């Protein structure tokens, strides 16, 4: 339940909830940090209000551990790329594919892309992950070219200009054939 008070044109909200006292922070500093995290999440997602949940906190031990493991996985090439082919049923040829990044952690097992991509975005590792995916994709396309399957990469619509430029450089570096890189690496739909 909650109540509101008006103090000289300033609104303040007080919220209480039933539940175990063990679930609540034991000190004021943690309580305020949790409130701050919930407030920023509510603002970021244009919500009128929100409540603290551990998954919102980027600084939990579990999240920091996942971040450290992700850094290591990127440093050691442990993020695998899978490219299931798209088959053109009319010509019976491979017409493309979608690159899927997968991480099979030695202890955690399969880590959801939603989890490790979110950590990468929030920590600044997203550029390293993006570069890994771009270079791996271009290498795979170059290998397919050598076997007579001429495919060109299409960088999705979310790709920024610098990502498209890095993809063009990787495309040229690995000598992938097919369309000219300027035509192949374009904003997708």
N, CA, C and O of each residue as an XYZ file, in Angstrom:
756
protein
N       0.849     -1.177      0.000
C       0.000      0.000      0.000
C       0.886      1.229      0.000
O       2.091      1.139      0.235
N       0.292      2.357     -0.260
C       1.095      3.574     -0.296
C       0.239      4.778      0.015
O      -0.990      4.697      0.013
N       0.885      5.888      0.281
C       0.157      7.123      0.520
C       0.947      8.250     -0.108
O       2.144      8.112     -0.359
N       0.284      9.360     -0.361
C       0.931     10.518     -0.975
C       0.683     11.733     -0.097
O      -0.366     11.862      0.534
N       1.647     12.599     -0.070
C       1.528     13.838      0.677
C       1.985     14.973     -0.227
O       2.909     14.800     -1.021
N       1.354     16.118     -0.114
C       1.755     17.300     -0.879
C       2.456     18.265      0.079
O       1.893     18.676      1.093
N       3.678     18.610     -0.261
C       4.481     19.487      0.571
C       4.914     20.684     -0.264
O       5.855     20.582     -1.051
N       4.239     21.814     -0.099
C       4.591     23.016     -0.846
C       4.842     22.711     -2.318
O       5.946     22.945     -2.810
N       3.859     22.202     -3.020
C       3.912     21.885     -4.449
C       4.851     20.724     -4.792
O       5.089     20.458     -5.970
N       5.366     20.057     -3.821
C       6.227     18.901     -4.062
C       5.473     17.669     -3.608
O       4.963     17.610     -2.489
N       5.411     16.687     -4.488
C       4.739     15.449     -4.115
C       5.761     14.448     -3.629
O       6.846     14.322     -4.197
N       5.414     13.748     -2.588
C       6.275     12.687     -2.072
C       5.433     11.437     -1.931
O       4.268     11.510     -1.542
N       6.001     10.316     -2.238
C       5.285      9.055     -2.108
C       5.955      8.180     -1.080
O       7.181      8.140     -0.980
N       5.151      7.487     -0.325
C       5.667      6.543      0.660
C       5.008      5.219      0.358
O       3.786      5.136      0.237
N       5.807      4.195      0.239
C       5.258      2.879     -0.078
C       5.663      1.887      0.991
O       6.776      1.927      1.515
N       4.756      1.014      1.298
C       5.037     -0.081      2.229
C       4.557     -1.355      1.569
O       3.732     -1.322      0.657
N       5.069     -2.458      2.026
C       4.581     -3.711      1.484
C       4.626     -4.782      2.553
O       5.458     -4.758      3.460
N       3.726     -5.699      2.422
C       3.723     -6.835      3.336
C       4.749     -7.840      2.836
O       4.989     -7.947      1.633
N       5.329     -8.547      3.728
C       6.298     -9.559      3.314
C       7.344     -9.745      4.378
O       7.287     -9.145      5.451
N       8.284    -10.573      4.065
C       9.332    -10.904      5.008
C      10.297     -9.740      5.169
O      10.717     -9.129      4.187
N      10.637     -9.446      6.387
C      11.626     -8.400      6.645
C      12.996     -8.833      6.142
O      13.858     -7.987      5.903
N      13.213    -10.143      5.976
C      14.485    -10.638      5.468
C      14.731    -10.184      4.031
O      15.881    -10.050      3.614
N      13.658     -9.946      3.268
C      13.799     -9.565      1.861
C      14.182     -8.097      1.712
O      14.699     -7.697      0.669
N      13.934     -7.292      2.739
C      14.234     -5.861      2.664
C      15.693     -5.619      3.031
O      16.269     -6.361      3.827
N      16.295     -4.566      2.445
C      17.668     -4.232      2.814
C      17.764     -3.931      4.305
O      16.823     -3.405      4.900
N      18.888     -4.262      4.898
C      19.041     -4.083      6.340
C      19.599     -2.716      6.712
O      19.631     -2.368      7.892
N      20.044     -1.926      5.719
C      20.591     -0.614      6.051
C      20.006      0.441      5.111
O      19.550      0.141      4.007
N      20.034      1.658      5.578
C      19.438      2.773      4.839
C      20.146      2.995      3.507
O      19.484      3.269      2.506
N      21.463      2.884      3.466
C      22.213      3.120      2.225
C      21.778      2.153      1.122
O      21.605      2.557     -0.027
N      21.603      0.876      1.473
C      21.160     -0.109      0.480
C      19.728      0.170      0.056
O      19.397      0.065     -1.125
N      18.874      0.525      1.011
C      17.487      0.865      0.699
C      17.426      2.035     -0.285
O      16.659      1.994     -1.247
N      18.224      3.070     -0.053
C      18.248      4.233     -0.954
C      18.813      3.862     -2.321
O      18.327      4.346     -3.343
N      19.832      3.009     -2.349
C      20.398      2.576     -3.637
C      19.362      1.791     -4.426
O      19.240      1.985     -5.635
N      18.617      0.912     -3.773
C      17.557      0.157     -4.434
C      16.478      1.082     -4.974
O      15.998      0.902     -6.093
N      16.096      2.073     -4.175
C      15.090      3.044     -4.621
C      15.597      3.818     -5.836
O      14.840      4.069     -6.774
N      16.865      4.194     -5.821
C      17.473      4.923     -6.929
C      17.471      4.080     -8.204
O      17.156      4.586     -9.281
N      17.820      2.805     -8.087
C      17.837      1.903     -9.239
C      16.436      1.777     -9.829
O      16.266      1.837    -11.047
N      15.432      1.602     -8.969
C      14.047      1.491     -9.443
C      13.588      2.788    -10.096
O      12.888      2.756    -11.108
N      13.975      3.930     -9.527
C      13.584      5.223    -10.091
C      14.180      5.401    -11.494
O      13.474      5.806    -12.418
N      15.467      5.102    -11.655
C      16.092      5.259    -12.961
C      15.512      4.298    -13.981
O      15.371      4.650    -15.152
N      15.178      3.104    -13.558
C      14.543      2.153    -14.469
C      13.175      2.681    -14.905
O      12.823      2.610    -16.082
N      12.416      3.205    -13.960
C      11.100      3.758    -14.289
C      11.231      4.925    -15.267
O      10.443      5.035    -16.207
N      12.215      5.795    -15.055
C      12.423      6.931    -15.964
C      12.851      6.460    -17.346
O      12.345      6.944    -18.358
N      13.779      5.520    -17.386
C      14.304      5.023    -18.655
C      13.218      4.371    -19.498
O      13.239      4.472    -20.724
N      12.278      3.711    -18.856
C      11.224      2.984    -19.571
C       9.889      3.719    -19.552
O       8.852      3.154    -19.898
N       9.927      4.981    -19.147
C       8.735      5.852    -19.148
C       7.573      5.232    -18.370
O       6.427      5.223    -18.821
N       7.907      4.720    -17.196
C       6.900      4.157    -16.308
C       6.574      5.187    -15.237
O       7.434      5.981    -14.858
N       5.377      5.181    -14.762
C       5.019      6.098    -13.693
C       5.728      5.751    -12.391
O       6.014      6.628    -11.575
N       6.004      4.475    -12.205
C       6.689      4.008    -11.002
C       7.250      2.624    -11.281
O       6.926      1.999    -12.291
N       8.067      2.170    -10.403
C       8.613      0.820    -10.505
C       9.106      0.410     -9.131
O       9.205      1.244     -8.231
N       9.412     -0.843     -8.966
C       9.964     -1.318     -7.701
C      11.281     -2.029     -7.983
O      11.518     -2.515     -9.089
N      12.110     -2.079     -6.988
C      13.413     -2.699     -7.137
C      13.278     -4.200     -7.328
O      12.514     -4.872     -6.634
N      14.037     -4.702     -8.283
C      14.183     -6.136     -8.499
C      15.677     -6.380     -8.738
O      16.327     -5.561     -9.387
N      16.226     -7.459     -8.243
C      17.669     -7.689     -8.387
C      18.167     -7.634     -9.827
O      19.299     -7.216    -10.070
N      17.332     -8.053    -10.793
C      17.781     -8.041    -12.191
C      17.983     -6.629    -12.752
O      18.616     -6.459    -13.793
N      17.446     -5.623    -12.062
C      17.667     -4.236    -12.492
C      19.038     -3.719    -12.060
O      19.562     -2.762    -12.630
N      19.600     -4.358    -11.061
C      20.849     -3.893    -10.458
C      22.035     -4.423    -11.238
O      22.281     -5.629    -11.268
N      22.762     -3.529    -11.862
C      23.921     -3.907    -12.675
C      25.139     -4.245    -11.825
O      26.137     -4.750    -12.341
N      25.063     -3.967    -10.522
C      26.232     -4.159     -9.670
C      26.075     -5.310     -8.682
O      26.747     -5.328     -7.651
N      25.214     -6.253     -8.972
C      25.094     -7.402     -8.076
C      26.288     -8.326     -8.296
O      26.877     -8.326     -9.377
N      26.643     -9.096     -7.305
C      27.761    -10.039     -7.488
C      27.554    -10.981     -8.677
O      28.500    -11.278     -9.406
N      26.321    -11.449     -8.873
C      26.050    -12.362     -9.990
C      26.277    -11.668    -11.333
O      26.842    -12.261    -12.252
N      25.840    -10.419    -11.447
C      26.008     -9.664    -12.694
C      27.475     -9.355    -12.951
O      27.945     -9.469    -14.083
N      28.197     -8.968    -11.911
C      29.621     -8.675    -12.055
C      30.400     -9.941    -12.412
O      31.366     -9.878    -13.172
N      29.992    -11.077    -11.874
C      30.629    -12.348    -12.208
C      30.380    -12.699    -13.675
O      31.288    -13.146    -14.376
N      29.144    -12.493    -14.132
C      28.816    -12.752    -15.535
C      29.624    -11.830    -16.450
O      30.094    -12.260    -17.504
N      29.785    -10.579    -16.059
C      30.576     -9.627    -16.838
C      32.032    -10.085    -16.940
O      32.613    -10.058    -18.024
N      32.617    -10.502    -15.830
C      34.006    -10.981    -15.842
C      34.143    -12.209    -16.734
O      35.108    -12.335    -17.489
N      33.171    -13.110    -16.641
C      33.200    -14.316    -17.478
C      33.028    -13.962    -18.953
O      33.647    -14.582    -19.818
N      32.190    -12.967    -19.242
C      31.991    -12.548    -20.635
C      33.273    -11.949    -21.203
O      33.647    -12.243    -22.338
N      33.949    -11.106    -20.415
C      35.237    -10.551    -20.868
C      36.207    -11.675    -21.221
O      36.860    -11.640    -22.264
N      36.294    -12.662    -20.349
C      37.176    -13.793    -20.575
C      36.755    -14.580    -21.822
O      37.599    -14.974    -22.627
N      35.466    -14.801    -21.974
C      34.966    -15.550    -23.135
C      35.295    -14.820    -24.440
O      35.650    -15.454    -25.434
N      35.178    -13.507    -24.437
C      35.516    -12.740    -25.631
C      37.018    -12.765    -25.888
O      37.449    -12.865    -27.037
N      37.816    -12.675    -24.828
C      39.271    -12.726    -24.971
C      39.753    -14.075    -25.497
O      40.759    -14.143    -26.203
N      39.043    -15.141    -25.158
C      39.475    -16.490    -25.523
C      38.645    -17.101    -26.657
O      38.751    -18.299    -26.920
N      37.822    -16.291    -27.327
C      37.055    -16.789    -28.471
C      36.028    -17.847    -28.119
O      35.804    -18.775    -28.896
N      35.398    -17.721    -26.953
C      34.441    -18.723    -26.504
C      32.995    -18.417    -26.897
O      32.092    -19.194    -26.590
N      32.774    -17.292    -27.572
C      31.430    -16.998    -28.081
C      31.363    -17.603    -29.481
O      32.047    -17.149    -30.398
N      30.541    -18.621    -29.630
C      30.431    -19.327    -30.912
C      29.380    -18.664    -31.791
O      28.383    -18.129    -31.305
N      29.626    -18.711    -33.078
C      28.658    -18.193    -34.045
C      28.053    -19.377    -34.799
O      28.764    -20.250    -35.295
N      26.748    -19.380    -34.870
C      26.023    -20.396    -35.624
C      25.266    -19.662    -36.721
O      24.641    -18.629    -36.480
N      25.332    -20.209    -37.922
C      24.667    -19.564    -39.051
C      23.766    -20.595    -39.730
O      24.177    -21.248    -40.689
N      22.535    -20.739    -39.231
C      21.620    -21.654    -39.910
C      21.290    -21.092    -41.298
O      20.916    -19.925    -41.416
N      21.422    -21.901    -42.335
C      21.200    -21.390    -43.690
C      19.719    -21.181    -43.997
O      18.843    -21.865    -43.467
N      19.478    -20.209    -44.871
C      18.143    -20.008    -45.434
C      18.187    -20.600    -46.836
O      19.041    -20.229    -47.641
N      17.287    -21.499    -47.126
C      17.274    -22.194    -48.399
C      16.201    -21.599    -49.304
O      15.048    -21.451    -48.899
N      16.586    -21.263    -50.522
C      15.636    -20.802    -51.536
C      15.006    -22.052    -52.137
O      15.674    -22.802    -52.849
N      13.733    -22.279    -51.858
C      13.068    -23.499    -52.295
C      12.853    -23.541    -53.805
O      12.698    -24.624    -54.369
N      12.840    -22.395    -54.467
C      12.660    -22.362    -55.923
C      13.943    -22.808    -56.625
O      13.901    -23.630    -57.540
N      15.085    -22.261    -56.194
C      16.358    -22.572    -56.858
C      17.130    -23.678    -56.152
O      18.143    -24.157    -56.661
N      16.651    -24.082    -54.977
C      17.312    -25.090    -54.158
C      18.758    -24.705    -53.839
O      19.660    -25.543    -53.861
N      18.954    -23.426    -53.544
C      20.285    -22.928    -53.177
C      20.195    -22.188    -51.842
O      19.122    -21.760    -51.416
N      21.347    -22.052    -51.201
C      21.406    -21.271    -49.970
C      21.338    -19.803    -50.361
O      22.143    -19.319    -51.157
N      20.367    -19.105    -49.789
C      20.172    -17.698    -50.150
C      20.614    -16.744    -49.046
O      20.605    -15.529    -49.240
N      20.993    -17.271    -47.917
C      21.403    -16.409    -46.818
C      21.447    -17.193    -45.524
O      21.430    -18.424    -45.513
N      21.503    -16.461    -44.457
C      21.533    -17.060    -43.135
C      21.476    -15.967    -42.094
O      21.678    -14.789    -42.391
N      21.201    -16.368    -40.886
C      21.170    -15.419    -39.775
C      22.234    -15.842    -38.775
O      22.296    -17.008    -38.385
N      23.062    -14.907    -38.364
C      24.138    -15.215    -37.429
C      23.589    -15.200    -36.009
O      22.967    -14.230    -35.577
N      23.828    -16.281    -35.301
C      23.386    -16.407    -33.915
C      24.614    -16.576    -33.027
O      25.414    -17.488    -33.234
N      24.760    -15.703    -32.049
C      25.870    -15.806    -31.102
C      25.426    -16.699    -29.948
O      24.354    -16.511    -29.374
N      26.271    -17.673    -29.622
C      25.965    -18.609    -28.543
C      27.171    -18.731    -27.615
O      28.320    -18.705    -28.057
N      26.887    -18.864    -26.324
C      27.947    -18.982    -25.329
C      27.646    -20.167    -24.448
O      26.664    -20.172    -23.705
N      28.493    -21.171    -24.531
C      28.372    -22.335    -23.664
C      29.465    -22.231    -22.616
O      30.609    -22.620    -22.853
N      29.106    -21.708    -21.469
C      30.048    -21.463    -20.375
C      30.431    -22.802    -19.737
O      29.575    -23.668    -19.561
N      31.713    -22.978    -19.391
C      32.141    -24.260    -18.826
C      31.465    -24.632    -17.504
O      31.357    -25.816    -17.186
N      31.011    -23.650    -16.733
C      30.355    -23.935    -15.454
C      28.858    -23.630    -15.521
O      28.041    -24.420    -15.050
N      28.502    -22.491    -16.101
C      27.102    -22.058    -16.155
C      26.287    -22.834    -17.191
O      25.060    -22.888    -17.107
N      26.967    -23.427    -18.157
C      26.272    -24.073    -19.269
C      25.896    -23.024    -20.298
O      26.562    -21.995    -20.418
N      24.830    -23.284    -21.041
C      24.399    -22.350    -22.083
C      23.882    -21.065    -21.432
O      22.952    -21.087    -20.625
N      24.507    -19.949    -21.803
C      24.092    -18.642    -21.287
C      23.206    -18.002    -22.344
O      23.586    -17.921    -23.512
N      22.047    -17.555    -21.946
C      21.100    -16.946    -22.871
C      21.698    -15.704    -23.534
O      22.291    -14.867    -22.853
N      21.548    -15.577    -24.863
C      22.003    -14.349    -25.523
C      21.362    -13.101    -24.913
O      21.998    -12.048    -24.862
N      20.127    -13.202    -24.457
C      19.474    -12.049    -23.832
C      20.263    -11.596    -22.606
O      20.361    -10.399    -22.336
N      20.825    -12.550    -21.866
C      21.594    -12.207    -20.671
C      22.957    -11.631    -21.023
O      23.325    -10.572    -20.514
N      23.720    -12.313    -21.891
C      25.071    -11.815    -22.125
C      25.094    -10.588    -23.024
O      26.017     -9.780    -22.922
N      24.114    -10.425    -23.898
C      24.052     -9.203    -24.708
C      23.675     -8.015    -23.834
O      24.217     -6.923    -24.009
N      22.748     -8.212    -22.891
C      22.376     -7.130    -21.967
C      23.574     -6.692    -21.134
O      23.793     -5.496    -20.944
N      24.349     -7.651    -20.638
C      25.548     -7.320    -19.855
C      26.550     -6.584    -20.739
O      27.170     -5.615    -20.300
N      26.713     -7.037    -21.981
C      27.641     -6.370    -22.908
C      27.205     -4.934    -23.174
O      28.037     -4.027    -23.197
N      25.907     -4.722    -23.376
C      25.404     -3.366    -23.638
C      25.612     -2.455    -22.434
O      26.022     -1.304    -22.586
N      25.333     -2.963    -21.253
C      25.404     -2.140    -20.052
C      26.836     -1.867    -19.604
O      27.086     -0.902    -18.880
N      27.771     -2.703    -20.025
C      29.144     -2.561    -19.560
C      30.068     -1.894    -20.572
O      31.203     -1.550    -20.241
N      29.595     -1.711    -21.796
C      30.462     -1.172    -22.833
C      31.176     -2.250    -23.631
O      31.930     -1.925    -24.548
N      30.966     -3.519    -23.314
C      31.581     -4.609    -24.078
C      30.849     -4.895    -25.381
O      31.272     -5.759    -26.150
N      29.766     -4.188    -25.637
C      28.972     -4.480    -26.826
C      29.784     -4.280    -28.098
O      29.592     -5.014    -29.067
N      30.679     -3.309    -28.116
C      31.497     -3.085    -29.317
C      32.428     -4.278    -29.564
O      32.597     -4.706    -30.705
N      33.022     -4.806    -28.509
C      33.895     -5.975    -28.644
C      33.087     -7.175    -29.138
O      33.531     -7.906    -30.024
N      31.906     -7.374    -28.565
C      31.037     -8.474    -28.991
C      30.613     -8.274    -30.440
O      30.630     -9.223    -31.225
N      30.235     -7.063    -30.800
C      29.823     -6.765    -32.179
C      30.964     -7.037    -33.149
O      30.755     -7.642    -34.201
N      32.165     -6.597    -32.804
C      33.326     -6.850    -33.666
C      33.566     -8.351    -33.824
O      33.867     -8.820    -34.921
N      33.433     -9.094    -32.741
C      33.607    -10.553    -32.798
C      32.606    -11.161    -33.784
O      32.968    -12.002    -34.607
N      31.357    -10.733    -33.693
C      30.321    -11.269    -34.574
C      30.571    -10.843    -36.021
O      30.437    -11.655    -36.936
N      30.934     -9.571    -36.232
C      31.194     -9.092    -37.597
C      32.345     -9.853    -38.252
O      32.212    -10.352    -39.369
N      33.466     -9.936    -37.555
C      34.635    -10.606    -38.133
C      34.343    -12.089    -38.355
O      34.706    -12.641    -39.394
N      33.700    -12.728    -37.401
C      33.350    -14.141    -37.559
C      32.413    -14.372    -38.730
O      32.551    -15.357    -39.455
N      31.467    -13.474    -38.915
C      30.531    -13.587    -40.029
C      31.249    -13.418    -41.365
O      31.019    -14.181    -42.303
N      32.114    -12.418    -41.443
C      32.849    -12.175    -42.684
C      33.755    -13.368    -42.998
O      33.857    -13.778    -44.154
N      34.407    -13.922    -41.989
C      35.242    -15.114    -42.212
C      34.403    -16.271    -42.754
O      34.821    -16.965    -43.680
N      33.226    -16.473    -42.176
C      32.352    -17.558    -42.635
C      31.911    -17.319    -44.075
O      31.859    -18.253    -44.875
N      31.595    -16.069    -44.404
C      31.188    -15.750    -45.778
C      32.351    -15.981    -46.742
O      32.145    -16.492    -47.843
N      33.573    -15.612    -46.343
C      34.747    -15.838    -47.193
C      34.952    -17.337    -47.420
O      35.281    -17.762    -48.528
N      34.758    -18.125    -46.381
C      34.902    -19.579    -46.521
C      33.832    -20.142    -47.455
O      34.123    -20.992    -48.297
N      32.610    -19.672    -47.307
C      31.547    -20.117    -48.214
C      31.856    -19.719    -49.653
O      31.611    -20.492    -50.580
N      32.402    -18.499    -49.845
C      32.791    -18.047    -51.185
C      33.787    -19.020    -51.811
O      33.677    -19.363    -52.988
N      34.759    -19.459    -51.013
C      35.776    -20.379    -51.534
C      35.171    -21.711    -51.971
O      35.761    -22.443    -52.765
N      33.984    -22.014    -51.439
C      33.302    -23.265    -51.815
C      32.157    -23.025    -52.798
O      31.309    -23.894    -52.998
N      32.141    -21.847    -53.404
C      31.162    -21.575    -54.458
C      29.817    -21.042    -54.007
O      28.906    -20.906    -54.824
N      29.671    -20.736    -52.719
C      28.411    -20.172    -52.221
C      28.627    -18.680    -52.010
O      29.241    -18.278    -51.022
N      28.132    -17.863    -52.920
C      28.398    -16.425    -52.881
C      27.270    -15.706    -52.136
O      26.174    -15.510    -52.661
N      27.573    -15.333    -50.925
C      26.628    -14.607    -50.085
C      27.265    -13.286    -49.692
O      28.487    -13.189    -49.584
N      26.456    -12.290    -49.481
C      26.951    -10.994    -49.036
C      26.333    -10.684    -47.682
O      25.165    -10.992    -47.447
N      27.106    -10.078    -46.793
C      26.542     -9.737    -45.481
C      25.562     -8.591    -45.593
O      25.704     -7.709    -46.440
N      24.585     -8.619    -44.743
C      23.652     -7.505    -44.629
C      23.614     -7.138    -43.156
O      23.128     -7.907    -42.327
N      24.123     -5.973    -42.840
C      24.149     -5.521    -41.464
C      22.787     -4.917    -41.159
O      22.300     -4.061    -41.898
N      22.174     -5.367    -40.064
C      20.817     -4.955    -39.734
C      20.656     -3.462    -39.509
O      21.632     -2.733    -39.330
N      19.408     -3.026    -39.521
C      19.071     -1.616    -39.411
C      19.541     -0.946    -38.136
O      19.661      0.279    -38.106
N      19.813     -1.707    -37.072
C      20.277     -1.110    -35.828
C      21.759     -0.756    -35.875
O      22.255     -0.032    -35.012
N      22.463     -1.266    -36.882
C      23.909     -1.026    -36.950
C      24.183      0.454    -37.171
O      23.571      1.102    -38.021
N      25.117      0.970    -36.384
C      25.523      2.364    -36.528
C      26.527      2.463    -37.663
O      27.047      1.447    -38.125
N      26.801      3.669    -38.110
C      27.729      3.900    -39.207
C      29.100      3.325    -38.941
O      29.715      2.762    -39.847
N      29.609      3.455    -37.697
C      30.939      2.922    -37.400
C      30.958      1.399    -37.470
O      31.978      0.815    -37.834
N      29.835      0.737    -37.125
C      29.766     -0.712    -37.241
C      29.765     -1.134    -38.699
O      30.402     -2.123    -39.059
N      29.054     -0.393    -39.544
C      29.048     -0.706    -40.973
C      30.441     -0.491    -41.564
O      30.878     -1.268    -42.414
N      31.141      0.555    -41.122
C      32.494      0.820    -41.627
C      33.442     -0.299    -41.194
O      34.265     -0.747    -41.992
N      33.341     -0.756    -39.944
C      34.190     -1.858    -39.487
C      33.874     -3.130    -40.259
O      34.776     -3.907    -40.575
N      32.599     -3.345    -40.566
C      32.218     -4.531    -41.344
C      32.812     -4.455    -42.748
O      33.286     -5.463    -43.272
N      32.794     -3.275    -43.363
C      33.391     -3.116    -44.694
C      34.883     -3.442    -44.662
O      35.396     -4.133    -45.543
N      35.579     -2.936    -43.631
C      37.019     -3.219    -43.507
C      37.264     -4.716    -43.336
O      38.162     -5.277    -43.964
N      36.466     -5.359    -42.488
C      36.620     -6.800    -42.280
C      36.321     -7.554    -43.572
O      37.001     -8.528    -43.896
N      35.319     -7.115    -44.300
C      34.945     -7.734    -45.573
C      36.134     -7.686    -46.533
O      36.468     -8.695    -47.153
N      36.766     -6.535    -46.659
C      37.924     -6.391    -47.542
C      39.123     -7.177    -47.022
O      39.837     -7.801    -47.806
N      39.351     -7.153    -45.719
C      40.499     -7.822    -45.123
C      40.463     -9.328    -45.382
O      41.497     -9.939    -45.654
N      39.291     -9.913    -45.299
C      39.172    -11.356    -45.475
C      38.891    -11.745    -46.919
O      38.677    -12.920    -47.215
N      38.890    -10.777    -47.811
C      38.766    -11.014    -49.256
C      37.530    -11.816    -49.626
O      37.574    -12.667    -50.515
N      36.436    -11.544    -48.946
C      35.203    -12.226    -49.301
C      34.770    -11.756    -50.685
O      34.834    -10.567    -50.997
N      34.335    -12.687    -51.498
C      33.894    -12.363    -52.854
C      32.416    -11.993    -52.823
O      31.873    -11.689    -51.761
N      31.780    -12.018    -53.956
C      30.363    -11.665    -54.030
C      30.226    -10.205    -54.369
O      31.078     -9.641    -55.055
N      29.163     -9.584    -53.896
C      28.924     -8.175    -54.183
C      30.045     -7.313    -53.629
O      30.752     -7.709    -52.702
N      30.195     -6.135    -54.208
C      31.150     -5.168    -53.662
C      30.755     -4.858    -52.232
O      29.571     -4.817    -51.898
N      31.747     -4.641    -51.396
C      31.470     -4.433    -49.975
C      30.543     -3.244    -49.743
O      29.711     -3.287    -48.836
N      30.664     -2.201    -50.529
C      29.804     -1.035    -50.319
C      28.344     -1.373    -50.568
O      27.457     -0.793    -49.942
N      28.085     -2.306    -51.477
C      26.701     -2.723    -51.729
C      26.241     -3.759    -50.722
O      25.069     -3.797    -50.349
N      27.185     -4.616    -50.276
C      26.826     -5.735    -49.421
C      26.557     -5.313    -47.985
O      25.672     -5.868    -47.334
N      27.298     -4.353    -47.488
C      27.162     -3.951    -46.097
C      26.346     -2.682    -46.049
O      26.883     -1.576    -46.090
N      25.060     -2.853    -45.964
C      24.136     -1.732    -45.978
C      23.168     -1.859    -44.823
O      23.025     -2.940    -44.250
N      22.502     -0.775    -44.472
C      21.484     -0.898    -43.410
C      20.385     -1.844    -43.854
O      19.874     -1.733    -44.968
N      20.026     -2.765    -42.993
C      18.931     -3.691    -43.296
C      17.602     -3.089    -42.915
O      17.521     -1.940    -42.481
N      16.573     -3.872    -43.082
C      15.233     -3.398    -42.736
C      14.847     -3.862    -41.362
O      13.749     -3.560    -40.894
